[in-house]
């Protein structure tokens, strides 16, 4: 094959001298013979093949060379290559013809194979350890998910119990409001009865000289009927009191059980936090294993790169190492995905635990507020009970044998006129007991007020740590018994008032004079003083 070489020199101004450049190209044509390796001669049998080559020298920056190959040149080059190959094969046979060299090479290859097998066994054992670690990690994950589900169930149960307790407290509050409304209505009726009683006193004073015997008999009948009605109302009151005490005890036990369950949930949350910490440590260990696997992968890659530079006999070993490295890459990727997924799950569980803790705190605060309201209402009821007890102590006992027998129908109320009737109808034996009773009631009020301050103080711990410091069961039972006694007394007095109405006894207003008016003023001042203290 004939190689034609053309050298082209590009002038600075190509547009101005096109003809001169073409002439120079024609002058610089030369023939060169060259056949590239691996090309067949049949391709260029019919013509010439040209190639353009730029010069890279600094002196010939603007020169180009055109090459052309012929079929004869290609044949010559192929024959030359065959001869070179034959000589190379002869040299190879001479080099590897000796038996000792071949034996040494075989021993070297066997030693390399044993080393590769040992590395393979070590890698398989390491992968088995990693598989066992992944299985243990999966078991921990399943146990953690089951524990979180159990925690959610317990929290749902606690919330349902709290709603039930809230409904019960609401019902108690409604019943308490209804009882207070009834008490107000009864108080109004007592006020009307007091007015009628005063009218009755005036009428009795007018007619007591003429009808003393008739009035004695009538008062005896009224007193006996009053006693019977009082006993009936006392029995009813005792039954209602027992039911109310049982209900309050049940509610207090339910509150204590709710507190215990809340403490149990808190301990379970702490255990879950510890498990999350253990899971974090396991993730750290897995990351360390991943770093070790990456180091081994780098070592295998370096071995593979070194094996690629060796002879054809090490290709199988290099392929095996590449397969092992690919498997390690896939397992490292899978391990990274598992670690990332578990970290997300742990983060989500920690957020859920924090949300549940906040909800528990809100419920505890709500329960605290309800209990404070209950204690406040109980203190109010206790205060009303103390006042009614004081009024009942100051109320005189009816003496059938005295002349002022009609005054036994006096009914106490919150009006100032009640003290006038009591002072007028009381015997001298009852008057010295007033200062002592007022002092004892004052001390009891101070004690109750101090107890209320201790209950509502901000320095007390939360409800779930010390729920018994709000109000003991004995105190609440004592308060309820006092309220029931007051209710029984009022019911008995209402029954007496109804009996008086059936007998058509009219009552007129009574205004005290002299010592009775002074006693009335003293008792009114004491009542105002106690109301200011409250």
Short mmCIF file of C-alpha atoms in Angstrom, two decimals:
data_model
loop_
_atom_site.label_atom_id
_atom_site.label_comp_id
_atom_site.label_asym_id
_atom_site.label_seq_id
_atom_site.Cartn_x
_atom_site.Cartn_y
_atom_site.Cartn_z
CA UNK A 1 0.00 0.00 0.00
CA UNK A 2 1.38 3.37 -1.01
CA UNK A 3 1.27 6.11 1.63
CA UNK A 4 0.97 9.59 0.24
CA UNK A 5 2.05 12.40 2.47
CA UNK A 6 1.08 16.02 1.80
CA UNK A 7 2.42 18.89 3.87
CA UNK A 8 0.24 22.01 3.94
CA UNK A 9 1.53 25.35 5.18
CA UNK A 10 -1.20 27.89 6.03
CA UNK A 11 -0.14 31.51 5.40
CA UNK A 12 -1.13 34.38 7.81
CA UNK A 13 -3.68 35.76 5.33
CA UNK A 14 -5.43 32.82 3.73
CA UNK A 15 -7.98 34.86 1.80
CA UNK A 16 -5.46 37.04 -0.02
CA UNK A 17 -3.30 34.25 -1.48
CA UNK A 18 -5.48 31.21 -2.27
CA UNK A 19 -3.61 30.29 -5.42
CA UNK A 20 -0.17 30.35 -3.79
CA UNK A 21 -1.36 28.00 -0.99
CA UNK A 22 -2.69 25.49 -3.53
CA UNK A 23 0.62 25.54 -5.41
CA UNK A 24 2.55 24.91 -2.20
CA UNK A 25 0.34 21.93 -1.40
CA UNK A 26 1.08 20.44 -4.78
CA UNK A 27 4.81 20.95 -4.31
CA UNK A 28 4.98 19.27 -0.85
CA UNK A 29 3.49 15.90 -1.86
CA UNK A 30 5.61 12.85 -0.93
CA UNK A 31 5.03 9.09 -0.83
CA UNK A 32 5.47 7.11 2.38
CA UNK A 33 4.71 3.42 3.00
CA UNK A 34 3.10 2.41 6.33
CA UNK A 35 0.53 -0.26 7.29
CA UNK A 36 -1.29 0.13 10.65
CA UNK A 37 -1.65 -2.96 12.86
CA UNK A 38 -4.83 -5.05 12.63
CA UNK A 39 -6.02 -3.75 9.21
CA UNK A 40 -6.76 -6.11 6.30
CA UNK A 41 -5.35 -5.58 2.85
CA UNK A 42 -8.59 -6.37 1.04
CA UNK A 43 -10.19 -3.15 2.18
CA UNK A 44 -7.73 -1.01 0.22
CA UNK A 45 -7.39 -3.18 -2.92
CA UNK A 46 -9.31 -0.88 -5.20
CA UNK A 47 -8.06 2.54 -4.15
CA UNK A 48 -6.28 4.73 -1.69
CA UNK A 49 -7.19 5.70 1.88
CA UNK A 50 -6.07 9.10 3.13
CA UNK A 51 -5.68 10.50 6.64
CA UNK A 52 -4.94 14.08 7.74
CA UNK A 53 -2.53 14.67 10.66
CA UNK A 54 -1.70 18.03 12.30
CA UNK A 55 1.81 18.74 13.39
CA UNK A 56 2.29 19.55 17.10
CA UNK A 57 5.72 21.13 16.86
CA UNK A 58 6.13 24.77 17.70
CA UNK A 59 7.97 25.40 14.43
CA UNK A 60 5.26 23.76 12.32
CA UNK A 61 2.03 24.94 13.91
CA UNK A 62 0.25 25.56 10.63
CA UNK A 63 1.27 22.37 8.75
CA UNK A 64 -0.92 19.33 7.99
CA UNK A 65 0.18 15.86 6.73
CA UNK A 66 -2.00 13.61 4.54
CA UNK A 67 -1.28 9.81 4.59
CA UNK A 68 -2.37 7.13 2.08
CA UNK A 69 -2.02 3.30 2.31
CA UNK A 70 -1.96 0.70 -0.52
CA UNK A 71 -2.75 -3.07 -0.47
CA UNK A 72 0.83 -4.20 -1.04
CA UNK A 73 2.06 -2.28 1.94
CA UNK A 74 -0.63 -3.86 4.13
CA UNK A 75 0.40 -7.37 2.98
CA UNK A 76 4.01 -6.67 3.74
CA UNK A 77 3.14 -5.46 7.21
CA UNK A 78 1.01 -8.56 7.90
CA UNK A 79 3.81 -10.89 6.84
CA UNK A 80 6.15 -8.97 9.07
CA UNK A 81 3.75 -9.32 12.00
CA UNK A 82 3.44 -13.09 11.43
CA UNK A 83 7.18 -13.47 11.48
CA UNK A 84 7.40 -11.46 14.68
CA UNK A 85 4.72 -13.62 16.30
CA UNK A 86 6.52 -16.82 15.30
CA UNK A 87 9.74 -15.57 16.80
CA UNK A 88 7.90 -14.54 20.00
CA UNK A 89 6.37 -18.02 20.34
CA UNK A 90 9.78 -19.60 19.97
CA UNK A 91 11.18 -17.30 22.63
CA UNK A 92 8.25 -18.12 24.96
CA UNK A 93 8.81 -21.87 24.51
CA UNK A 94 12.45 -21.40 25.34
CA UNK A 95 11.62 -19.31 28.43
CA UNK A 96 9.04 -21.74 29.87
CA UNK A 97 10.63 -24.94 28.66
CA UNK A 98 12.55 -25.71 31.81
CA UNK A 99 10.85 -28.00 34.38
CA UNK A 100 12.12 -26.26 37.54
CA UNK A 101 10.73 -22.92 36.56
CA UNK A 102 7.37 -24.48 35.75
CA UNK A 103 7.31 -26.28 39.13
CA UNK A 104 8.15 -23.07 40.98
CA UNK A 105 5.37 -21.24 39.20
CA UNK A 106 2.90 -24.05 40.04
CA UNK A 107 3.87 -23.89 43.73
CA UNK A 108 3.44 -20.13 43.71
CA UNK A 109 0.00 -20.48 42.17
CA UNK A 110 -1.05 -23.13 44.74
CA UNK A 111 0.11 -20.91 47.63
CA UNK A 112 -1.88 -18.00 46.21
CA UNK A 113 -4.93 -20.26 45.90
CA UNK A 114 -4.64 -21.35 49.56
CA UNK A 115 -4.33 -17.72 50.66
CA UNK A 116 -7.40 -16.83 48.59
CA UNK A 117 -9.37 -19.73 50.13
CA UNK A 118 -8.38 -18.63 53.66
CA UNK A 119 -9.47 -15.08 52.91
CA UNK A 120 -12.71 -16.45 51.50
CA UNK A 121 -13.37 -18.46 54.71
CA UNK A 122 -12.64 -15.43 56.90
CA UNK A 123 -14.99 -13.29 54.83
CA UNK A 124 -17.74 -15.92 55.06
CA UNK A 125 -17.37 -16.13 58.87
CA UNK A 126 -17.46 -12.35 59.13
CA UNK A 127 -20.61 -12.20 57.01
CA UNK A 128 -22.25 -14.84 59.24
CA UNK A 129 -21.47 -12.68 62.30
CA UNK A 130 -23.00 -9.69 60.55
CA UNK A 131 -26.11 -11.70 59.64
CA UNK A 132 -26.52 -12.76 63.30
CA UNK A 133 -26.17 -9.11 64.38
CA UNK A 134 -28.83 -8.06 61.88
CA UNK A 135 -31.18 -10.79 63.14
CA UNK A 136 -30.72 -9.64 66.74
CA UNK A 137 -31.36 -6.08 65.64
CA UNK A 138 -34.60 -7.14 63.93
CA UNK A 139 -35.72 -8.94 67.12
CA UNK A 140 -35.02 -5.81 69.19
CA UNK A 141 -37.00 -3.76 66.70
CA UNK A 142 -40.03 -6.08 66.92
CA UNK A 143 -39.91 -6.07 70.74
CA UNK A 144 -39.72 -2.28 70.74
CA UNK A 145 -42.72 -1.97 68.42
CA UNK A 146 -44.78 -4.33 70.63
CA UNK A 147 -43.79 -2.38 73.73
CA UNK A 148 -44.81 0.91 72.07
CA UNK A 149 -48.19 -0.58 71.14
CA UNK A 150 -48.72 -1.71 74.75
CA UNK A 151 -47.80 1.77 75.97
CA UNK A 152 -50.36 3.32 73.63
CA UNK A 153 -53.02 0.90 74.90
CA UNK A 154 -52.28 1.76 78.52
CA UNK A 155 -52.42 5.48 77.76
CA UNK A 156 -55.78 5.05 76.02
CA UNK A 157 -57.11 3.16 79.07
CA UNK A 158 -55.87 5.90 81.39
CA UNK A 159 -57.52 8.58 79.24
CA UNK A 160 -60.82 6.66 79.28
CA UNK A 161 -60.66 6.30 83.05
CA UNK A 162 -59.90 10.01 83.40
CA UNK A 163 -62.95 10.84 81.26
CA UNK A 164 -65.11 8.59 83.48
CA UNK A 165 -63.77 10.31 86.61
CA UNK A 166 -64.41 13.69 85.03
CA UNK A 167 -68.01 12.73 84.27
CA UNK A 168 -68.51 11.52 87.82
CA UNK A 169 -67.08 14.75 89.23
CA UNK A 170 -69.36 16.72 86.92
CA UNK A 171 -72.37 14.73 88.13
CA UNK A 172 -71.39 15.36 91.74
CA UNK A 173 -71.07 19.03 91.02
CA UNK A 174 -74.53 19.09 89.43
CA UNK A 175 -76.01 17.29 92.43
CA UNK A 176 -74.25 19.70 94.77
CA UNK A 177 -75.65 22.69 92.86
CA UNK A 178 -79.12 21.19 92.97
CA UNK A 179 -78.82 20.61 96.70
CA UNK A 180 -77.65 24.21 97.17
CA UNK A 181 -80.63 25.47 95.18
CA UNK A 182 -82.93 23.36 97.32
CA UNK A 183 -81.22 24.72 100.41
CA UNK A 184 -81.83 28.28 99.23
CA UNK A 185 -85.47 27.48 98.60
CA UNK A 186 -85.78 25.99 102.07
CA UNK A 187 -84.07 29.04 103.50
CA UNK A 188 -86.65 31.25 101.82
CA UNK A 189 -89.37 29.08 103.26
CA UNK A 190 -87.75 29.43 106.67
CA UNK A 191 -87.76 33.19 106.31
CA UNK A 192 -91.45 33.15 105.49
CA UNK A 193 -92.00 30.79 108.41
CA UNK A 194 -90.09 33.20 110.66
CA UNK A 195 -92.40 36.03 109.63
CA UNK A 196 -95.42 33.85 110.24
CA UNK A 197 -93.91 32.74 113.53
CA UNK A 198 -93.64 36.33 114.68
CA UNK A 199 -97.27 36.87 113.78
CA UNK A 200 -98.08 33.71 115.70
CA UNK A 201 -96.22 35.03 118.73
CA UNK A 202 -98.31 38.18 118.81
CA UNK A 203 -101.49 36.19 118.53
CA UNK A 204 -100.37 33.80 121.25
CA UNK A 205 -99.54 36.69 123.57
CA UNK A 206 -103.01 38.06 123.02
CA UNK A 207 -104.80 34.77 123.60
CA UNK A 208 -102.50 32.96 126.07
CA UNK A 209 -104.35 34.18 129.19
CA UNK A 210 -107.67 32.78 127.98
CA UNK A 211 -106.49 29.63 126.21
CA UNK A 212 -103.41 28.53 128.19
CA UNK A 213 -104.59 24.93 128.64
CA UNK A 214 -105.59 24.58 124.98
CA UNK A 215 -102.22 25.95 123.89
CA UNK A 216 -100.39 23.53 126.19
CA UNK A 217 -102.18 20.58 124.64
CA UNK A 218 -101.64 21.93 121.15
CA UNK A 219 -97.93 22.44 121.77
CA UNK A 220 -97.65 18.94 123.21
CA UNK A 221 -99.27 17.55 120.06
CA UNK A 222 -97.08 19.67 117.84
CA UNK A 223 -93.99 18.64 119.74
CA UNK A 224 -94.87 14.93 119.51
CA UNK A 225 -95.60 15.22 115.79
CA UNK A 226 -92.39 17.19 115.41
CA UNK A 227 -90.49 14.40 117.19
CA UNK A 228 -92.00 11.73 114.92
CA UNK A 229 -91.27 13.66 111.76
CA UNK A 230 -87.80 14.41 113.02
CA UNK A 231 -87.09 10.71 113.57
CA UNK A 232 -88.35 9.84 110.09
CA UNK A 233 -86.24 12.55 108.51
CA UNK A 234 -83.24 11.43 110.55
CA UNK A 235 -83.58 7.91 109.19
CA UNK A 236 -83.87 9.20 105.64
CA UNK A 237 -80.92 11.45 106.24
CA UNK A 238 -78.80 8.58 107.59
CA UNK A 239 -79.56 6.48 104.50
CA UNK A 240 -78.72 9.33 102.14
CA UNK A 241 -75.58 10.09 104.11
CA UNK A 242 -74.38 6.50 103.85
CA UNK A 243 -74.96 6.45 100.08
CA UNK A 244 -73.14 9.74 99.64
CA UNK A 245 -70.22 8.54 101.81
CA UNK A 246 -69.97 5.34 99.77
CA UNK A 247 -70.02 7.35 96.54
CA UNK A 248 -67.28 9.70 97.74
CA UNK A 249 -65.15 6.77 98.93
CA UNK A 250 -65.55 5.12 95.55
CA UNK A 251 -64.55 8.31 93.76
CA UNK A 252 -61.51 8.77 95.99
CA UNK A 253 -60.43 5.18 95.37
CA UNK A 254 -60.90 5.70 91.64
CA UNK A 255 -58.73 8.82 91.79
CA UNK A 256 -56.02 6.96 93.71
CA UNK A 257 -56.13 4.10 91.20
CA UNK A 258 -55.84 6.60 88.34
CA UNK A 259 -52.82 8.13 90.04
CA UNK A 260 -51.23 4.69 90.46
CA UNK A 261 -51.83 3.93 86.80
CA UNK A 262 -50.31 7.25 85.81
CA UNK A 263 -47.22 6.42 87.88
CA UNK A 264 -47.04 3.03 86.18
CA UNK A 265 -47.19 4.72 82.77
CA UNK A 266 -44.41 7.07 83.82
CA UNK A 267 -42.21 4.14 84.85
CA UNK A 268 -42.99 2.41 81.54
CA UNK A 269 -42.01 5.59 79.69
CA UNK A 270 -38.70 5.60 81.56
CA UNK A 271 -38.14 1.97 80.58
CA UNK A 272 -38.86 2.85 76.95
CA UNK A 273 -36.31 5.66 77.20
CA UNK A 274 -33.73 3.15 78.43
CA UNK A 275 -34.57 0.81 75.57
CA UNK A 276 -34.18 3.67 73.11
CA UNK A 277 -30.73 4.37 74.58
CA UNK A 278 -29.77 0.71 74.14
CA UNK A 279 -31.02 0.86 70.55
CA UNK A 280 -28.89 3.96 69.92
CA UNK A 281 -25.84 2.13 71.25
CA UNK A 282 -26.64 -0.81 68.97
CA UNK A 283 -26.86 1.56 66.01
CA UNK A 284 -23.47 2.99 66.92
CA UNK A 285 -21.99 -0.51 67.00
CA UNK A 286 -23.53 -1.23 63.59
CA UNK A 287 -21.99 1.96 62.23
CA UNK A 288 -18.60 0.84 63.55
CA UNK A 289 -19.09 -2.50 61.81
CA UNK A 290 -19.99 -0.62 58.63
CA UNK A 291 -16.74 1.35 58.84
CA UNK A 292 -14.83 -1.90 59.29
CA UNK A 293 -16.60 -3.38 56.26
CA UNK A 294 -15.72 -0.30 54.25
CA UNK A 295 -12.07 -0.71 55.24
CA UNK A 296 -12.17 -4.35 54.15
CA UNK A 297 -13.84 -3.27 50.90
CA UNK A 298 -11.02 -0.80 50.27
CA UNK A 299 -8.49 -3.56 50.95
CA UNK A 300 -10.25 -5.88 48.51
CA UNK A 301 -10.36 -3.15 45.90
CA UNK A 302 -6.64 -2.58 46.30
CA UNK A 303 -6.09 -6.33 45.96
CA UNK A 304 -8.27 -6.33 42.85
CA UNK A 305 -6.35 -3.43 41.34
CA UNK A 306 -3.08 -5.27 42.10
CA UNK A 307 -4.46 -8.48 40.65
CA UNK A 308 -5.43 -6.75 37.41
CA UNK A 309 -1.77 -5.94 36.72
CA UNK A 310 -0.75 -9.63 37.02
CA UNK A 311 -0.87 -12.39 34.40
CA UNK A 312 -3.83 -14.26 32.97
CA UNK A 313 -3.66 -16.96 35.65
CA UNK A 314 -4.83 -14.50 38.36
CA UNK A 315 -7.97 -13.39 36.50
CA UNK A 316 -10.21 -15.90 38.28
CA UNK A 317 -8.95 -14.75 41.66
CA UNK A 318 -9.52 -11.11 40.72
CA UNK A 319 -13.04 -11.89 39.48
CA UNK A 320 -13.78 -13.67 42.73
CA UNK A 321 -12.50 -10.71 44.73
CA UNK A 322 -14.63 -8.36 42.62
CA UNK A 323 -17.72 -10.46 43.33
CA UNK A 324 -16.93 -10.44 47.06
CA UNK A 325 -16.42 -6.67 46.95
CA UNK A 326 -19.73 -6.18 45.12
CA UNK A 327 -21.49 -8.30 47.74
CA UNK A 328 -19.88 -6.25 50.51
CA UNK A 329 -21.01 -3.03 48.84
CA UNK A 330 -24.58 -4.29 48.62
CA UNK A 331 -24.58 -5.40 52.25
CA UNK A 332 -23.06 -2.10 53.40
CA UNK A 333 -25.77 -0.25 51.48
CA UNK A 334 -28.47 -2.46 53.00
CA UNK A 335 -26.98 -1.90 56.48
CA UNK A 336 -26.98 1.88 55.93
CA UNK A 337 -30.62 1.76 54.86
CA UNK A 338 -31.55 -0.30 57.94
CA UNK A 339 -29.69 2.06 60.28
CA UNK A 340 -31.35 5.11 58.69
CA UNK A 341 -34.80 3.53 58.94
CA UNK A 342 -34.27 2.56 62.58
CA UNK A 343 -33.04 6.05 63.43
CA UNK A 344 -36.22 7.49 61.92
CA UNK A 345 -38.35 5.04 63.91
CA UNK A 346 -36.52 5.88 67.14
CA UNK A 347 -36.97 9.60 66.51
CA UNK A 348 -40.68 9.12 65.82
CA UNK A 349 -41.09 7.07 69.01
CA UNK A 350 -39.27 9.71 71.07
CA UNK A 351 -41.58 12.40 69.69
CA UNK A 352 -44.65 10.28 70.50
CA UNK A 353 -43.39 9.71 74.06
CA UNK A 354 -42.87 13.46 74.55
CA UNK A 355 -46.39 14.18 73.24
CA UNK A 356 -47.84 11.56 75.62
CA UNK A 357 -45.93 13.06 78.55
CA UNK A 358 -47.37 16.49 77.73
CA UNK A 359 -50.88 15.05 77.58
CA UNK A 360 -50.40 13.31 80.93
CA UNK A 361 -49.22 16.57 82.51
CA UNK A 362 -52.27 18.41 81.13
CA UNK A 363 -54.59 15.75 82.55
CA UNK A 364 -52.86 15.92 85.90
CA UNK A 365 -53.31 19.70 86.00
CA UNK A 366 -56.98 19.30 85.08
CA UNK A 367 -57.48 16.74 87.88
CA UNK A 368 -55.70 19.08 90.31
CA UNK A 369 -58.06 21.91 89.39
CA UNK A 370 -61.10 19.68 89.86
CA UNK A 371 -59.88 18.49 93.24
CA UNK A 372 -59.19 22.06 94.33
CA UNK A 373 -62.72 22.99 93.31
CA UNK A 374 -64.08 20.04 95.27
CA UNK A 375 -62.07 20.99 98.34
CA UNK A 376 -63.24 24.59 98.02
CA UNK A 377 -66.88 23.48 97.79
CA UNK A 378 -66.40 21.20 100.79
CA UNK A 379 -64.96 24.10 102.77
CA UNK A 380 -67.94 26.24 101.83
CA UNK A 381 -70.28 23.48 102.92
CA UNK A 382 -68.34 23.16 106.15
CA UNK A 383 -68.63 26.88 106.76
CA UNK A 384 -72.39 26.77 106.18
CA UNK A 385 -72.61 23.80 108.48
CA UNK A 386 -70.68 25.62 111.22
CA UNK A 387 -73.04 28.56 110.96
CA UNK A 388 -76.07 26.34 111.14
CA UNK A 389 -74.57 24.48 114.10
CA UNK A 390 -74.00 27.76 115.85
CA UNK A 391 -77.58 28.79 115.16
CA UNK A 392 -78.84 25.46 116.46
CA UNK A 393 -76.78 25.82 119.63
CA UNK A 394 -78.13 29.30 120.23
CA UNK A 395 -81.68 28.09 119.56
CA UNK A 396 -83.54 27.57 122.89
CA UNK A 397 -85.20 24.34 123.92
CA UNK A 398 -88.99 24.47 124.32
CA UNK A 399 -90.26 24.16 127.89
CA UNK A 400 -93.83 22.97 127.98
CA UNK A 401 -94.47 24.04 131.59
CA UNK A 402 -93.59 27.71 131.12
CA UNK A 403 -96.01 30.42 130.30
CA UNK A 404 -94.39 31.39 126.99
CA UNK A 405 -95.17 28.06 125.45
CA UNK A 406 -95.88 29.33 121.93
CA UNK A 407 -92.29 30.36 121.37
CA UNK A 408 -91.19 26.73 120.92
CA UNK A 409 -92.10 27.02 117.22
CA UNK A 410 -89.22 29.42 116.50
CA UNK A 411 -87.33 28.61 113.29
CA UNK A 412 -83.80 29.98 112.76
CA UNK A 413 -82.86 31.66 109.50
CA UNK A 414 -80.27 34.11 108.20
CA UNK A 415 -82.48 37.15 108.94
CA UNK A 416 -81.62 39.32 111.94
CA UNK A 417 -85.10 38.70 113.33
CA UNK A 418 -84.19 35.11 114.26
CA UNK A 419 -82.00 36.35 117.07
CA UNK A 420 -84.89 38.39 118.45
CA UNK A 421 -87.12 35.32 118.74
CA UNK A 422 -84.37 33.22 120.23
CA UNK A 423 -83.41 35.88 122.77
CA UNK A 424 -87.00 36.47 123.77
CA UNK A 425 -87.90 32.81 124.14
CA UNK A 426 -84.66 31.56 125.67
CA UNK A 427 -84.35 30.88 129.35
CA UNK A 428 -81.59 32.47 131.41
CA UNK A 429 -79.77 29.18 131.62
CA UNK A 430 -78.93 29.30 127.89
CA UNK A 431 -77.51 32.83 127.73
CA UNK A 432 -74.15 32.21 129.47
CA UNK A 433 -73.25 29.53 126.91
CA UNK A 434 -73.10 31.96 123.96
CA UNK A 435 -69.55 33.31 124.40
CA UNK A 436 -68.03 29.87 124.83
CA UNK A 437 -69.77 28.46 121.76
CA UNK A 438 -68.78 31.49 119.66
CA UNK A 439 -65.14 31.09 120.69
CA UNK A 440 -65.10 27.39 119.78
CA UNK A 441 -66.70 28.10 116.42
CA UNK A 442 -64.18 30.86 115.77
CA UNK A 443 -61.31 28.49 116.44
CA UNK A 444 -62.83 25.85 114.19
CA UNK A 445 -63.22 28.42 111.40
CA UNK A 446 -59.58 29.48 111.78
CA UNK A 447 -58.52 25.85 111.63
CA UNK A 448 -60.63 25.17 108.53
CA UNK A 449 -59.33 28.29 106.84
CA UNK A 450 -55.76 27.23 107.56
CA UNK A 451 -56.53 23.78 106.16
CA UNK A 452 -57.94 25.37 102.98
CA UNK A 453 -54.82 27.54 102.63
CA UNK A 454 -52.62 24.46 102.99
CA UNK A 455 -54.64 22.65 100.35
CA UNK A 456 -54.56 25.46 97.80
CA UNK A 457 -50.93 26.44 98.44
CA UNK A 458 -48.62 26.49 95.42
CA UNK A 459 -45.77 24.80 97.29
CA UNK A 460 -47.49 21.42 97.35
CA UNK A 461 -46.11 18.73 94.98
CA UNK A 462 -48.17 17.57 91.96
CA UNK A 463 -51.20 15.38 92.40
CA UNK A 464 -49.67 12.10 91.22
CA UNK A 465 -46.88 12.25 93.83
CA UNK A 466 -48.93 13.04 97.02
CA UNK A 467 -52.70 12.91 96.41
CA UNK A 468 -53.50 12.31 100.10
CA UNK A 469 -52.49 15.83 101.15
CA UNK A 470 -55.59 17.41 99.64
CA UNK A 471 -58.27 16.01 101.97
CA UNK A 472 -58.38 12.82 103.95
CA UNK A 473 -61.33 10.46 103.75
CA UNK A 474 -62.21 10.95 107.44
CA UNK A 475 -62.44 14.73 107.08
CA UNK A 476 -64.62 14.48 103.98
CA UNK A 477 -66.90 11.98 105.78
CA UNK A 478 -67.16 14.31 108.79
CA UNK A 479 -68.09 17.22 106.51
CA UNK A 480 -70.75 15.15 104.79
CA UNK A 481 -72.21 13.97 108.09
CA UNK A 482 -72.50 17.56 109.30
CA UNK A 483 -74.23 18.59 106.10
CA UNK A 484 -76.67 15.73 106.43
CA UNK A 485 -77.44 16.63 110.03
CA UNK A 486 -78.16 20.22 109.02
CA UNK A 487 -80.40 18.95 106.24
CA UNK A 488 -82.31 16.71 108.67
CA UNK A 489 -82.85 19.56 111.11
CA UNK A 490 -84.16 21.81 108.40
CA UNK A 491 -86.52 19.10 107.14
CA UNK A 492 -87.87 18.61 110.67
CA UNK A 493 -88.44 22.34 111.07
CA UNK A 494 -90.24 22.47 107.75
CA UNK A 495 -92.46 19.63 108.91
CA UNK A 496 -93.27 21.59 112.08
CA UNK A 497 -94.07 24.65 110.00
CA UNK A 498 -96.46 22.63 107.84
CA UNK A 499 -98.21 21.32 110.94
CA UNK A 500 -98.61 24.87 112.19
CA UNK A 501 -100.18 25.84 108.88
CA UNK A 502 -102.63 22.96 109.08
CA UNK A 503 -103.78 24.30 112.48
CA UNK A 504 -104.36 27.79 110.94
CA UNK A 505 -102.11 29.59 113.41
CA UNK A 506 -101.22 33.07 112.16
CA UNK A 507 -97.91 34.68 113.07
CA UNK A 508 -97.14 38.41 113.47
CA UNK A 509 -93.83 40.29 113.49
CA UNK A 510 -92.05 40.52 116.83
CA UNK A 511 -89.75 43.46 117.66
CA UNK A 512 -87.62 43.07 120.83
CA UNK A 513 -87.42 45.78 123.45
CA UNK A 514 -85.05 46.41 126.35
CA UNK A 515 -82.60 43.62 127.14
CA UNK A 516 -83.87 41.45 124.30
CA UNK A 517 -83.02 44.20 121.77
CA UNK A 518 -79.50 44.51 123.26
CA UNK A 519 -78.93 40.76 122.94
CA UNK A 520 -80.24 40.88 119.40
CA UNK A 521 -77.77 43.65 118.51
CA UNK A 522 -74.85 41.76 120.09
CA UNK A 523 -75.64 38.60 118.16
CA UNK A 524 -76.06 40.55 114.91
CA UNK A 525 -72.66 42.20 115.43
CA UNK A 526 -71.05 38.79 116.04
CA UNK A 527 -72.58 37.41 112.85
CA UNK A 528 -71.28 40.37 110.82
CA UNK A 529 -67.81 39.92 112.37
CA UNK A 530 -67.75 36.24 111.42
CA UNK A 531 -68.89 36.99 107.87
CA UNK A 532 -66.08 39.55 107.52
CA UNK A 533 -63.54 37.00 108.76
CA UNK A 534 -64.81 34.44 106.22
#
